[in-house]
Amino acid sequence: MAEHRPSASIEAVESGLAAQGYIASRQIATAVYLAQQIEKPILVEGPAGVGKTELAKAIAAWRGLKMIRLQCYEGLDEAKALYEWKYAKQLLYTQILKDKLGEVLGGAATLHAALDQLHDFGDVFFSKEFVEPRPLLQALEQTAGCVLLIDEIDKSDAEFESLLLEILSDFQVTIPELGTIVAVAAPTVILTSNSERDLGDALKRRCLHLHIGFPEQKLEERIVESRVPGISQTLRKQMVGFIHEIRTLDLKKLPSVSETIDWARVLVLLQATELGHEMVKDTLNVLLKYEADIEAAQPQVSTFIAKASRQGVFG
Amino acid sequence: MRENLHHFFRAARGAGVRLSPAESIDAMRAVAKVGFSDRTILRDTFLLTLAKSQDEKKALGDCFDLFFNQPEPSQAAPDDGDADDSESGAETTESGSDSDAGSDAAQDLGPLAQMLLSQDRNEIAAAIANASSAASLSDIRYFTQRGIFSGRILDAMGIQRLRDDLDDLTATNPALAERLAAALDGLRDTVREAVSQALMLYGREEAENLRNEILRNAPLSRIEPRQVEQMRHLIRQIARRLRERYSKPRKRQRRGHLDVRRTLRRNAAWGSVPFLTAWKRKHRDKPKIVALCDVSGSVARVSDFFLLLIHSLHEVVSDVRSFAFSGHLIEVSDILEAKSPEEAMAEIMAKVGFGSSDYGGSLADFEKQWMSAVTPQTTVIVLGDARSNNLDPRADILRRIGERSKRLVWLNPEGRMAWGWGDSEMPRYSTFCTVVRQCATAQQLERAVSDIVATYQ
């Protein structure tokens, strides 16, 4: 499991992720493979709940790496994402070292001489000891490499994006007082976005751009199979078919893969073997998150179940 | 293959995917890792490295399919060398290999004639591909170049020799000549098709740019019906560009004074030594726009586009109220917001459009009912030719509107020369306006609206 070197082929990526319970489409596997081969971050876009964050977790688990997660939000800045000076510690040390300072400077007769001696002293207080590493810096410091997940980058401000550019292109950070810190081992970087805000071109061009949409029926069945092992085959086929029908409706929030999995779990809990009209109506709130959506879907339920069962027979 | 990749990148640019050299380098690095053998993986690789959005992915995917359906010239490269050789020594080599053409008279025909008579599709396709790259078909940009490139390709394939052959044959072997002539027609069609396809791949962007450039500077009032849809598209593009430019988070507020309270609180942890400073932020006006559109017969089309632009801008300017008038004035904000542009325009036109304009009456309507919509933060835009059919212009109302608002902008689709002539009241109105501009083309419209939005940044 603890395999650090880049995987040999796209198939290896696919099976490796599958072993962690993440069923990847060909596109996703190709992206992960390329990201390792040419050392580029992946920018993952797509609707909520299709497994963008899961992808990062799966890669970390598969390659036995530590995952460092940075959740973005409006107002996130350098001090919270990259590094900060430990002001309090600096202050405390100056207090403690006051007497020592007196000793050092004691020999100096004039202000000039004292200043010269201070210069020889160097910038003790702006050294690595006093830097508090935040997620991004932590990721660069991992000697074994890591998976860095920058989650929901679209929630952050445009300024923060610019801050990321240096890390994304060269895996390094410049701290004015210390100089440039280069990654020990290049981390695998995954950025996720729900496209709430258009990201800058500079950011996009540093990344591989992967769009994860709703999976195809076959793929989704495999995902359910790996995530909810106890589910019967007919039920699986029917429920995935049903969800695909639901997605054709014009809803406020379409059910995504995470809802599919939740629903599968619920159905297993209720010990269902087949999709029944009543049961679907009772559990529709697992799939749909808006009252208006549930109302819109209710009258269609019977037809969808019928369609899904027919597919189950012939498909 | 490298050459071929460059062609593909150019084709991708033509399809509207913005590619920088750095991206093409990335793509080449990636391709070097995955290889060419598997088309679907190659396609995925390009989609991942080059395309930066869903739309681009779709365009690039289509472009990929179109591009890699063509025969590859590099595959036939060795043949190319052979062809050159055989041209010089055609008489010696071809006499033997010609037996399958089935005719003794075909003995001393040129290579192209041989090829056509043998009807080997693959060979012909490869020859066309070679000739295309020799004629640098990928440089094609405009549809007017189709003839030139077809000619060049046929020249490169040796059509001159073929014509001579054809002349000789009509005298000696009319039946074979007929066959050859038919084959030549077929070849012409195939070449023309190849050129059209290349134009689709490489020329799309330029052709579109050219058309948009022409459209952008064409007088809005004189647009032909068939161009209206294109114009709408262009206006939407303009709106999108304005949105991109101005909807950037307006966070970069200029610093004001030091906020002592917040600074102290922030630095409480280290004994109120102010390591971190907090600043008061300067207040900035939220954009508010009130648009008054003349929709009388003479300027109806211009205001059509104008209303479309204003409402596409909704994401930048949250507070827009639109009014339309010719004889009298009504509010149309709701109609524009609820319906698709086409439906909305039709409805507005049905309600107040095409009448003869009465500026005085319409301004009076506005003052009576909606004057409160104008605040010191509002930009009022009036779009019209100020031709009031010799009725009372009521410039006094416009003065009051100007006094209440932040800015009063008048956009006039007529040229400055015409202002003040005939029943135009423009000079009288313009004294009360902050800005008066001519606004007859899409470009002028874009600049005008851009200026208006920019004053709030």
PDB file of C-alpha atoms in Angstrom, chain A residues 17-267:
ATOM      1  CA  LEU A  17      -7.823   3.923  -6.489  1.00  0.00           C
ATOM      2  CA  ALA A  18     -10.350   1.116  -6.777  1.00  0.00           C
ATOM      3  CA  ALA A  19      -8.581  -0.697  -3.958  1.00  0.00           C
ATOM      4  CA  GLN A  20      -9.397   2.314  -1.776  1.00  0.00           C
ATOM      5  CA  GLY A  21     -13.036   2.175  -2.796  1.00  0.00           C
ATOM      6  CA  TYR A  22     -12.783   4.999  -5.299  1.00  0.00           C
ATOM      7  CA  ILE A  23     -14.054   3.957  -8.701  1.00  0.00           C
ATOM      8  CA  ALA A  24     -12.449   6.359 -11.127  1.00  0.00           C
ATOM      9  CA  SER A  25     -13.523   7.011 -14.686  1.00  0.00           C
ATOM     10  CA  ARG A  26     -10.891   6.840 -17.397  1.00  0.00           C
ATOM     11  CA  GLN A  27     -10.622  10.638 -17.437  1.00  0.00           C
ATOM     12  CA  ILE A  28      -9.941  10.800 -13.722  1.00  0.00           C
ATOM     13  CA  ALA A  29      -7.338   8.060 -13.846  1.00  0.00           C
ATOM     14  CA  THR A  30      -5.584   9.736 -16.773  1.00  0.00           C
ATOM     15  CA  ALA A  31      -5.523  13.008 -14.863  1.00  0.00           C
ATOM     16  CA  VAL A  32      -4.019  11.420 -11.761  1.00  0.00           C
ATOM     17  CA  TYR A  33      -1.458   9.581 -13.862  1.00  0.00           C
ATOM     18  CA  LEU A  34      -0.439  12.719 -15.721  1.00  0.00           C
ATOM     19  CA  ALA A  35      -0.311  14.771 -12.554  1.00  0.00           C
ATOM     20  CA  GLN A  36       2.356  12.435 -11.234  1.00  0.00           C
ATOM     21  CA  GLN A  37       4.206  12.141 -14.497  1.00  0.00           C
ATOM     22  CA  ILE A  38       4.589  15.826 -15.271  1.00  0.00           C
ATOM     23  CA  GLU A  39       4.237  17.052 -11.681  1.00  0.00           C
ATOM     24  CA  LYS A  40       1.299  19.329 -12.084  1.00  0.00           C
ATOM     25  CA  PRO A  41      -1.583  20.102  -9.750  1.00  0.00           C
ATOM     26  CA  ILE A  42      -5.061  18.976 -10.734  1.00  0.00           C
ATOM     27  CA  LEU A  43      -7.894  21.463 -10.658  1.00  0.00           C
ATOM     28  CA  VAL A  44     -11.082  19.479 -10.203  1.00  0.00           C
ATOM     29  CA  GLU A  45     -14.358  21.147 -11.064  1.00  0.00           C
ATOM     30  CA  GLY A  46     -17.877  19.818 -10.974  1.00  0.00           C
ATOM     31  CA  PRO A  47     -21.114  19.881  -9.006  1.00  0.00           C
ATOM     32  CA  ALA A  48     -21.097  19.228  -5.270  1.00  0.00           C
ATOM     33  CA  GLY A  49     -20.959  15.639  -4.123  1.00  0.00           C
ATOM     34  CA  VAL A  50     -19.443  13.917  -7.154  1.00  0.00           C
ATOM     35  CA  GLY A  51     -16.309  12.923  -5.291  1.00  0.00           C
ATOM     36  CA  LYS A  52     -13.854  15.754  -5.792  1.00  0.00           C
ATOM     37  CA  THR A  53     -12.625  15.759  -2.224  1.00  0.00           C
ATOM     38  CA  GLU A  54     -12.871  11.977  -2.071  1.00  0.00           C
ATOM     39  CA  LEU A  55     -10.412  11.761  -4.936  1.00  0.00           C
ATOM     40  CA  ALA A  56      -7.729  13.464  -2.880  1.00  0.00           C
ATOM     41  CA  LYS A  57      -8.418  11.188   0.077  1.00  0.00           C
ATOM     42  CA  ALA A  58      -8.281   8.122  -2.128  1.00  0.00           C
ATOM     43  CA  ILE A  59      -4.966   9.129  -3.663  1.00  0.00           C
ATOM     44  CA  ALA A  60      -3.491   9.735  -0.233  1.00  0.00           C
ATOM     45  CA  ALA A  61      -4.719   6.395   1.099  1.00  0.00           C
ATOM     46  CA  TRP A  62      -3.601   4.508  -1.965  1.00  0.00           C
ATOM     47  CA  ARG A  63      -0.084   5.915  -2.002  1.00  0.00           C
ATOM     48  CA  GLY A  64       0.210   5.839   1.759  1.00  0.00           C
ATOM     49  CA  LEU A  65       0.811   9.554   2.003  1.00  0.00           C
ATOM     50  CA  LYS A  66      -0.263  12.082   4.559  1.00  0.00           C
ATOM     51  CA  MET A  67      -3.097  14.308   3.434  1.00  0.00           C
ATOM     52  CA  ILE A  68      -2.986  17.984   4.304  1.00  0.00           C
ATOM     53  CA  ARG A  69      -6.197  19.835   3.766  1.00  0.00           C
ATOM     54  CA  LEU A  70      -6.714  23.538   3.361  1.00  0.00           C
ATOM     55  CA  GLN A  71     -10.331  24.572   3.386  1.00  0.00           C
ATOM     56  CA  CYS A  72     -10.771  27.866   1.566  1.00  0.00           C
ATOM     57  CA  TYR A  73     -13.192  30.589   2.558  1.00  0.00           C
ATOM     58  CA  GLU A  74     -13.662  34.245   1.930  1.00  0.00           C
ATOM     59  CA  GLY A  75     -11.002  36.220   3.719  1.00  0.00           C
ATOM     60  CA  LEU A  76      -8.468  33.402   3.901  1.00  0.00           C
ATOM     61  CA  ASP A  77      -5.027  34.985   3.817  1.00  0.00           C
ATOM     62  CA  GLU A  78      -1.339  34.316   3.904  1.00  0.00           C
ATOM     63  CA  ALA A  79      -1.194  34.169   7.675  1.00  0.00           C
ATOM     64  CA  LYS A  80      -3.735  31.373   7.847  1.00  0.00           C
ATOM     65  CA  ALA A  81      -2.723  29.414   4.774  1.00  0.00           C
ATOM     66  CA  LEU A  82       1.015  29.734   4.475  1.00  0.00           C
ATOM     67  CA  TYR A  83       2.933  30.808   7.547  1.00  0.00           C
ATOM     68  CA  GLU A  84       2.854  33.264  10.375  1.00  0.00           C
ATOM     69  CA  TRP A  85       5.411  34.679  12.727  1.00  0.00           C
ATOM     70  CA  LYS A  86       5.023  33.572  16.278  1.00  0.00           C
ATOM     71  CA  TYR A  87       4.728  37.098  17.574  1.00  0.00           C
ATOM     72  CA  ALA A  88       4.028  36.107  21.136  1.00  0.00           C
ATOM     73  CA  LYS A  89       7.061  33.863  21.268  1.00  0.00           C
ATOM     74  CA  GLN A  90       9.225  36.568  19.771  1.00  0.00           C
ATOM     75  CA  LEU A  91       7.935  38.999  22.353  1.00  0.00           C
ATOM     76  CA  LEU A  92       8.459  36.572  25.192  1.00  0.00           C
ATOM     77  CA  TYR A  93      12.022  35.831  24.090  1.00  0.00           C
ATOM     78  CA  THR A  94      12.904  39.508  23.874  1.00  0.00           C
ATOM     79  CA  GLN A  95      11.649  39.936  27.425  1.00  0.00           C
ATOM     80  CA  ILE A  96      13.681  36.996  28.693  1.00  0.00           C
ATOM     81  CA  LEU A  97      16.750  37.953  26.747  1.00  0.00           C
ATOM     82  CA  LYS A  98      16.671  41.586  27.835  1.00  0.00           C
ATOM     83  CA  ASP A  99      19.469  41.098  30.329  1.00  0.00           C
ATOM     84  CA  LYS A 100      21.541  39.126  27.854  1.00  0.00           C
ATOM     85  CA  LEU A 101      21.045  41.951  25.439  1.00  0.00           C
ATOM     86  CA  GLY A 102      22.448  44.305  28.005  1.00  0.00           C
ATOM     87  CA  GLU A 103      25.538  42.119  28.330  1.00  0.00           C
ATOM     88  CA  VAL A 104      26.061  41.955  24.614  1.00  0.00           C
ATOM     89  CA  LEU A 105      25.720  45.649  24.183  1.00  0.00           C
ATOM     90  CA  GLY A 106      27.381  46.505  27.476  1.00  0.00           C
ATOM     91  CA  GLY A 107      30.827  46.839  25.955  1.00  0.00           C
ATOM     92  CA  ALA A 108      29.735  49.400  23.432  1.00  0.00           C
ATOM     93  CA  ALA A 109      30.473  52.959  24.366  1.00  0.00           C
ATOM     94  CA  THR A 110      28.420  54.740  21.751  1.00  0.00           C
ATOM     95  CA  LEU A 111      25.084  54.160  20.111  1.00  0.00           C
ATOM     96  CA  HIS A 112      26.936  53.532  16.861  1.00  0.00           C
ATOM     97  CA  ALA A 113      29.043  50.770  18.322  1.00  0.00           C
ATOM     98  CA  ALA A 114      25.977  49.179  19.892  1.00  0.00           C
ATOM     99  CA  LEU A 115      24.184  49.180  16.565  1.00  0.00           C
ATOM    100  CA  ASP A 116      27.178  47.594  14.868  1.00  0.00           C
ATOM    101  CA  GLN A 117      27.218  44.847  17.448  1.00  0.00           C
ATOM    102  CA  LEU A 118      23.507  44.330  17.006  1.00  0.00           C
ATOM    103  CA  HIS A 119      24.004  43.935  13.267  1.00  0.00           C
ATOM    104  CA  ASP A 120      26.541  41.189  13.888  1.00  0.00           C
ATOM    105  CA  PHE A 121      23.890  39.503  15.941  1.00  0.00           C
ATOM    106  CA  GLY A 122      21.833  38.767  12.867  1.00  0.00           C
ATOM    107  CA  ASP A 123      18.112  38.413  12.521  1.00  0.00           C
ATOM    108  CA  VAL A 124      17.607  35.889  15.271  1.00  0.00           C
ATOM    109  CA  PHE A 125      13.990  36.687  15.731  1.00  0.00           C
ATOM    110  CA  PHE A 126      13.124  36.199  12.102  1.00  0.00           C
ATOM    111  CA  SER A 127      14.517  32.712  11.802  1.00  0.00           C
ATOM    112  CA  LYS A 128      12.823  29.413  11.157  1.00  0.00           C
ATOM    113  CA  GLU A 129      12.357  28.910  14.903  1.00  0.00           C
ATOM    114  CA  PHE A 130       9.748  31.600  14.959  1.00  0.00           C
ATOM    115  CA  VAL A 131       7.796  30.587  11.902  1.00  0.00           C
ATOM    116  CA  GLU A 132       4.483  28.886  12.462  1.00  0.00           C
ATOM    117  CA  PRO A 133       3.891  26.731   9.383  1.00  0.00           C
ATOM    118  CA  ARG A 134       0.325  26.597   8.109  1.00  0.00           C
ATOM    119  CA  PRO A 135      -1.040  23.934   5.724  1.00  0.00           C
ATOM    120  CA  LEU A 136       0.733  25.107   2.580  1.00  0.00           C
ATOM    121  CA  LEU A 137       4.135  25.379   4.218  1.00  0.00           C
ATOM    122  CA  GLN A 138       3.550  22.126   6.066  1.00  0.00           C
ATOM    123  CA  ALA A 139       2.919  20.424   2.758  1.00  0.00           C
ATOM    124  CA  LEU A 140       6.236  21.608   1.404  1.00  0.00           C
ATOM    125  CA  GLU A 141       8.056  20.419   4.511  1.00  0.00           C
ATOM    126  CA  GLN A 142       6.857  16.798   4.342  1.00  0.00           C
ATOM    127  CA  THR A 143       9.948  14.763   3.591  1.00  0.00           C
ATOM    128  CA  ALA A 144       7.947  11.794   2.368  1.00  0.00           C
ATOM    129  CA  GLY A 145       5.730  13.896   0.101  1.00  0.00           C
ATOM    130  CA  CYS A 146       2.042  14.322   0.701  1.00  0.00           C
ATOM    131  CA  VAL A 147      -1.295  14.989  -0.890  1.00  0.00           C
ATOM    132  CA  LEU A 148      -2.239  18.640  -0.534  1.00  0.00           C
ATOM    133  CA  LEU A 149      -5.937  19.267  -0.891  1.00  0.00           C
ATOM    134  CA  ILE A 150      -6.923  22.879  -1.457  1.00  0.00           C
ATOM    135  CA  ASP A 151     -10.645  22.566  -1.071  1.00  0.00           C
ATOM    136  CA  GLU A 152     -13.169  24.915  -2.650  1.00  0.00           C
ATOM    137  CA  ILE A 153     -10.666  27.368  -4.015  1.00  0.00           C
ATOM    138  CA  ASP A 154     -13.558  29.259  -5.617  1.00  0.00           C
ATOM    139  CA  LYS A 155     -14.629  30.393  -2.155  1.00  0.00           C
ATOM    140  CA  SER A 156     -11.410  32.294  -1.560  1.00  0.00           C
ATOM    141  CA  ASP A 157     -10.556  35.787  -2.786  1.00  0.00           C
ATOM    142  CA  ALA A 158      -8.684  36.579  -5.967  1.00  0.00           C
ATOM    143  CA  GLU A 159      -5.693  37.734  -3.901  1.00  0.00           C
ATOM    144  CA  PHE A 160      -5.345  34.320  -2.365  1.00  0.00           C
ATOM    145  CA  GLU A 161      -5.227  32.756  -5.795  1.00  0.00           C
ATOM    146  CA  SER A 162      -2.205  34.844  -6.673  1.00  0.00           C
ATOM    147  CA  LEU A 163      -0.589  33.717  -3.461  1.00  0.00           C
ATOM    148  CA  LEU A 164      -0.916  30.109  -4.579  1.00  0.00           C
ATOM    149  CA  LEU A 165       0.716  30.603  -7.940  1.00  0.00           C
ATOM    150  CA  GLU A 166       4.287  30.202  -6.743  1.00  0.00           C
ATOM    151  CA  ILE A 167       3.477  26.982  -4.933  1.00  0.00           C
ATOM    152  CA  LEU A 168       1.540  25.535  -7.827  1.00  0.00           C
ATOM    153  CA  SER A 169       4.130  26.160 -10.496  1.00  0.00           C
ATOM    154  CA  ASP A 170       7.391  25.567  -8.642  1.00  0.00           C
ATOM    155  CA  PHE A 171       6.417  23.959  -5.336  1.00  0.00           C
ATOM    156  CA  GLN A 172       8.167  26.671  -3.392  1.00  0.00           C
ATOM    157  CA  VAL A 173       7.345  29.616  -1.163  1.00  0.00           C
ATOM    158  CA  THR A 174       9.237  32.810  -0.653  1.00  0.00           C
ATOM    159  CA  ILE A 175       9.235  34.195   2.871  1.00  0.00           C
ATOM    160  CA  PRO A 176      10.740  37.663   2.668  1.00  0.00           C
ATOM    161  CA  GLU A 177      12.809  37.361   5.846  1.00  0.00           C
ATOM    162  CA  LEU A 178      14.000  33.808   5.267  1.00  0.00           C
ATOM    163  CA  GLY A 179      14.301  33.374   1.539  1.00  0.00           C
ATOM    164  CA  THR A 180      12.803  30.701  -0.640  1.00  0.00           C
ATOM    165  CA  ILE A 181      11.675  27.389   0.788  1.00  0.00           C
ATOM    166  CA  VAL A 182      11.565  24.639  -1.801  1.00  0.00           C
ATOM    167  CA  ALA A 183       9.545  21.475  -1.336  1.00  0.00           C
ATOM    168  CA  VAL A 184      11.511  18.504  -0.048  1.00  0.00           C
ATOM    169  CA  ALA A 185       9.354  16.195  -2.131  1.00  0.00           C
ATOM    170  CA  ALA A 186       6.864  17.655  -4.574  1.00  0.00           C
ATOM    171  CA  PRO A 187       3.391  17.176  -3.108  1.00  0.00           C
ATOM    172  CA  THR A 188       0.480  15.938  -5.180  1.00  0.00           C
ATOM    173  CA  VAL A 189      -1.833  18.928  -5.245  1.00  0.00           C
ATOM    174  CA  ILE A 190      -5.564  18.669  -5.761  1.00  0.00           C
ATOM    175  CA  LEU A 191      -7.627  21.840  -5.993  1.00  0.00           C
ATOM    176  CA  THR A 192     -11.382  21.613  -5.984  1.00  0.00           C
ATOM    177  CA  SER A 193     -13.902  24.148  -7.168  1.00  0.00           C
ATOM    178  CA  ASN A 194     -17.661  24.326  -7.520  1.00  0.00           C
ATOM    179  CA  SER A 195     -17.309  27.078 -10.114  1.00  0.00           C
ATOM    180  CA  GLU A 196     -18.949  29.607  -7.849  1.00  0.00           C
ATOM    181  CA  ARG A 197     -16.497  32.158  -9.133  1.00  0.00           C
ATOM    182  CA  ASP A 198     -14.415  32.073 -12.290  1.00  0.00           C
ATOM    183  CA  LEU A 199     -10.829  31.315 -11.434  1.00  0.00           C
ATOM    184  CA  GLY A 200      -8.007  33.317 -12.939  1.00  0.00           C
ATOM    185  CA  ASP A 201      -6.257  32.218 -16.098  1.00  0.00           C
ATOM    186  CA  ALA A 202      -2.897  32.173 -14.350  1.00  0.00           C
ATOM    187  CA  LEU A 203      -4.143  29.597 -11.876  1.00  0.00           C
ATOM    188  CA  LYS A 204      -5.880  27.515 -14.499  1.00  0.00           C
ATOM    189  CA  ARG A 205      -2.897  27.303 -16.726  1.00  0.00           C
ATOM    190  CA  ARG A 206      -0.746  25.895 -13.953  1.00  0.00           C
ATOM    191  CA  CYS A 207      -3.117  22.986 -13.449  1.00  0.00           C
ATOM    192  CA  LEU A 208      -4.530  20.054 -15.289  1.00  0.00           C
ATOM    193  CA  HIS A 209      -8.189  20.809 -15.647  1.00  0.00           C
ATOM    194  CA  LEU A 210     -10.426  17.928 -14.727  1.00  0.00           C
ATOM    195  CA  HIS A 211     -14.177  18.128 -14.817  1.00  0.00           C
ATOM    196  CA  ILE A 212     -16.055  15.483 -12.890  1.00  0.00           C
ATOM    197  CA  GLY A 213     -19.706  15.389 -13.817  1.00  0.00           C
ATOM    198  CA  PHE A 214     -22.366  12.923 -12.847  1.00  0.00           C
ATOM    199  CA  PRO A 215     -21.053   9.442 -13.681  1.00  0.00           C
ATOM    200  CA  GLU A 216     -22.524   7.187 -16.297  1.00  0.00           C
ATOM    201  CA  GLN A 217     -24.951   4.563 -15.129  1.00  0.00           C
ATOM    202  CA  LYS A 218     -22.532   1.626 -15.280  1.00  0.00           C
ATOM    203  CA  LEU A 219     -19.857   3.560 -13.439  1.00  0.00           C
ATOM    204  CA  GLU A 220     -22.266   4.724 -10.777  1.00  0.00           C
ATOM    205  CA  GLU A 221     -23.413   1.153 -10.220  1.00  0.00           C
ATOM    206  CA  ARG A 222     -19.829   0.141  -9.665  1.00  0.00           C
ATOM    207  CA  ILE A 223     -19.368   3.017  -7.237  1.00  0.00           C
ATOM    208  CA  VAL A 224     -22.419   1.922  -5.249  1.00  0.00           C
ATOM    209  CA  GLU A 225     -21.192  -1.646  -5.350  1.00  0.00           C
ATOM    210  CA  SER A 226     -17.862  -0.710  -3.825  1.00  0.00           C
ATOM    211  CA  ARG A 227     -19.277   1.722  -1.260  1.00  0.00           C
ATOM    212  CA  VAL A 228     -22.363  -0.160  -0.106  1.00  0.00           C
ATOM    213  CA  PRO A 229     -21.400  -3.826  -0.294  1.00  0.00           C
ATOM    214  CA  GLY A 230     -24.595  -5.239   1.202  1.00  0.00           C
ATOM    215  CA  ILE A 231     -26.906  -4.077  -1.564  1.00  0.00           C
ATOM    216  CA  SER A 232     -28.570  -6.553  -3.903  1.00  0.00           C
ATOM    217  CA  GLN A 233     -27.836  -6.361  -7.601  1.00  0.00           C
ATOM    218  CA  THR A 234     -31.410  -5.718  -8.751  1.00  0.00           C
ATOM    219  CA  LEU A 235     -31.893  -2.961  -6.226  1.00  0.00           C
ATOM    220  CA  ARG A 236     -28.621  -1.390  -7.219  1.00  0.00           C
ATOM    221  CA  LYS A 237     -29.555  -1.341 -10.883  1.00  0.00           C
ATOM    222  CA  GLN A 238     -33.002   0.001 -10.161  1.00  0.00           C
ATOM    223  CA  MET A 239     -31.963   2.750  -7.806  1.00  0.00           C
ATOM    224  CA  VAL A 240     -29.169   4.002 -10.048  1.00  0.00           C
ATOM    225  CA  GLY A 241     -31.559   3.962 -12.993  1.00  0.00           C
ATOM    226  CA  PHE A 242     -34.086   5.856 -10.908  1.00  0.00           C
ATOM    227  CA  ILE A 243     -31.542   8.496  -9.971  1.00  0.00           C
ATOM    228  CA  HIS A 244     -30.555   8.943 -13.579  1.00  0.00           C
ATOM    229  CA  GLU A 245     -34.189   9.604 -14.382  1.00  0.00           C
ATOM    230  CA  ILE A 246     -34.397  12.118 -11.545  1.00  0.00           C
ATOM    231  CA  ARG A 247     -31.399  13.947 -12.950  1.00  0.00           C
ATOM    232  CA  THR A 248     -33.276  14.642 -16.152  1.00  0.00           C
ATOM    233  CA  LEU A 249     -35.724  16.797 -14.182  1.00  0.00           C
ATOM    234  CA  ASP A 250     -35.213  20.511 -13.851  1.00  0.00           C
ATOM    235  CA  LEU A 251     -34.358  20.668 -10.164  1.00  0.00           C
ATOM    236  CA  LYS A 252     -32.701  23.193  -7.919  1.00  0.00           C
ATOM    237  CA  LYS A 253     -30.123  20.696  -6.763  1.00  0.00           C
ATOM    238  CA  LEU A 254     -29.670  17.464  -8.656  1.00  0.00           C
ATOM    239  CA  PRO A 255     -28.790  14.423  -6.558  1.00  0.00           C
ATOM    240  CA  SER A 256     -25.106  13.610  -6.909  1.00  0.00           C
ATOM    241  CA  VAL A 257     -23.041  10.550  -6.147  1.00  0.00           C
ATOM    242  CA  SER A 258     -22.853  11.203  -2.430  1.00  0.00           C
ATOM    243  CA  GLU A 259     -26.654  11.267  -2.313  1.00  0.00           C
ATOM    244  CA  THR A 260     -26.768   8.041  -4.294  1.00  0.00           C
ATOM    245  CA  ILE A 261     -24.556   6.375  -1.734  1.00  0.00           C
ATOM    246  CA  ASP A 262     -26.553   7.764   1.189  1.00  0.00           C
ATOM    247  CA  TRP A 263     -29.743   6.538  -0.384  1.00  0.00           C
ATOM    248  CA  ALA A 264     -28.275   3.096  -1.038  1.00  0.00           C
ATOM    249  CA  ARG A 265     -27.312   2.885   2.634  1.00  0.00           C
ATOM    250  CA  VAL A 266     -30.777   3.925   3.698  1.00  0.00           C
ATOM    251  CA  LEU A 267     -32.394   1.329   1.457  1.00  0.00           C
TER     252      LEU A 267
END
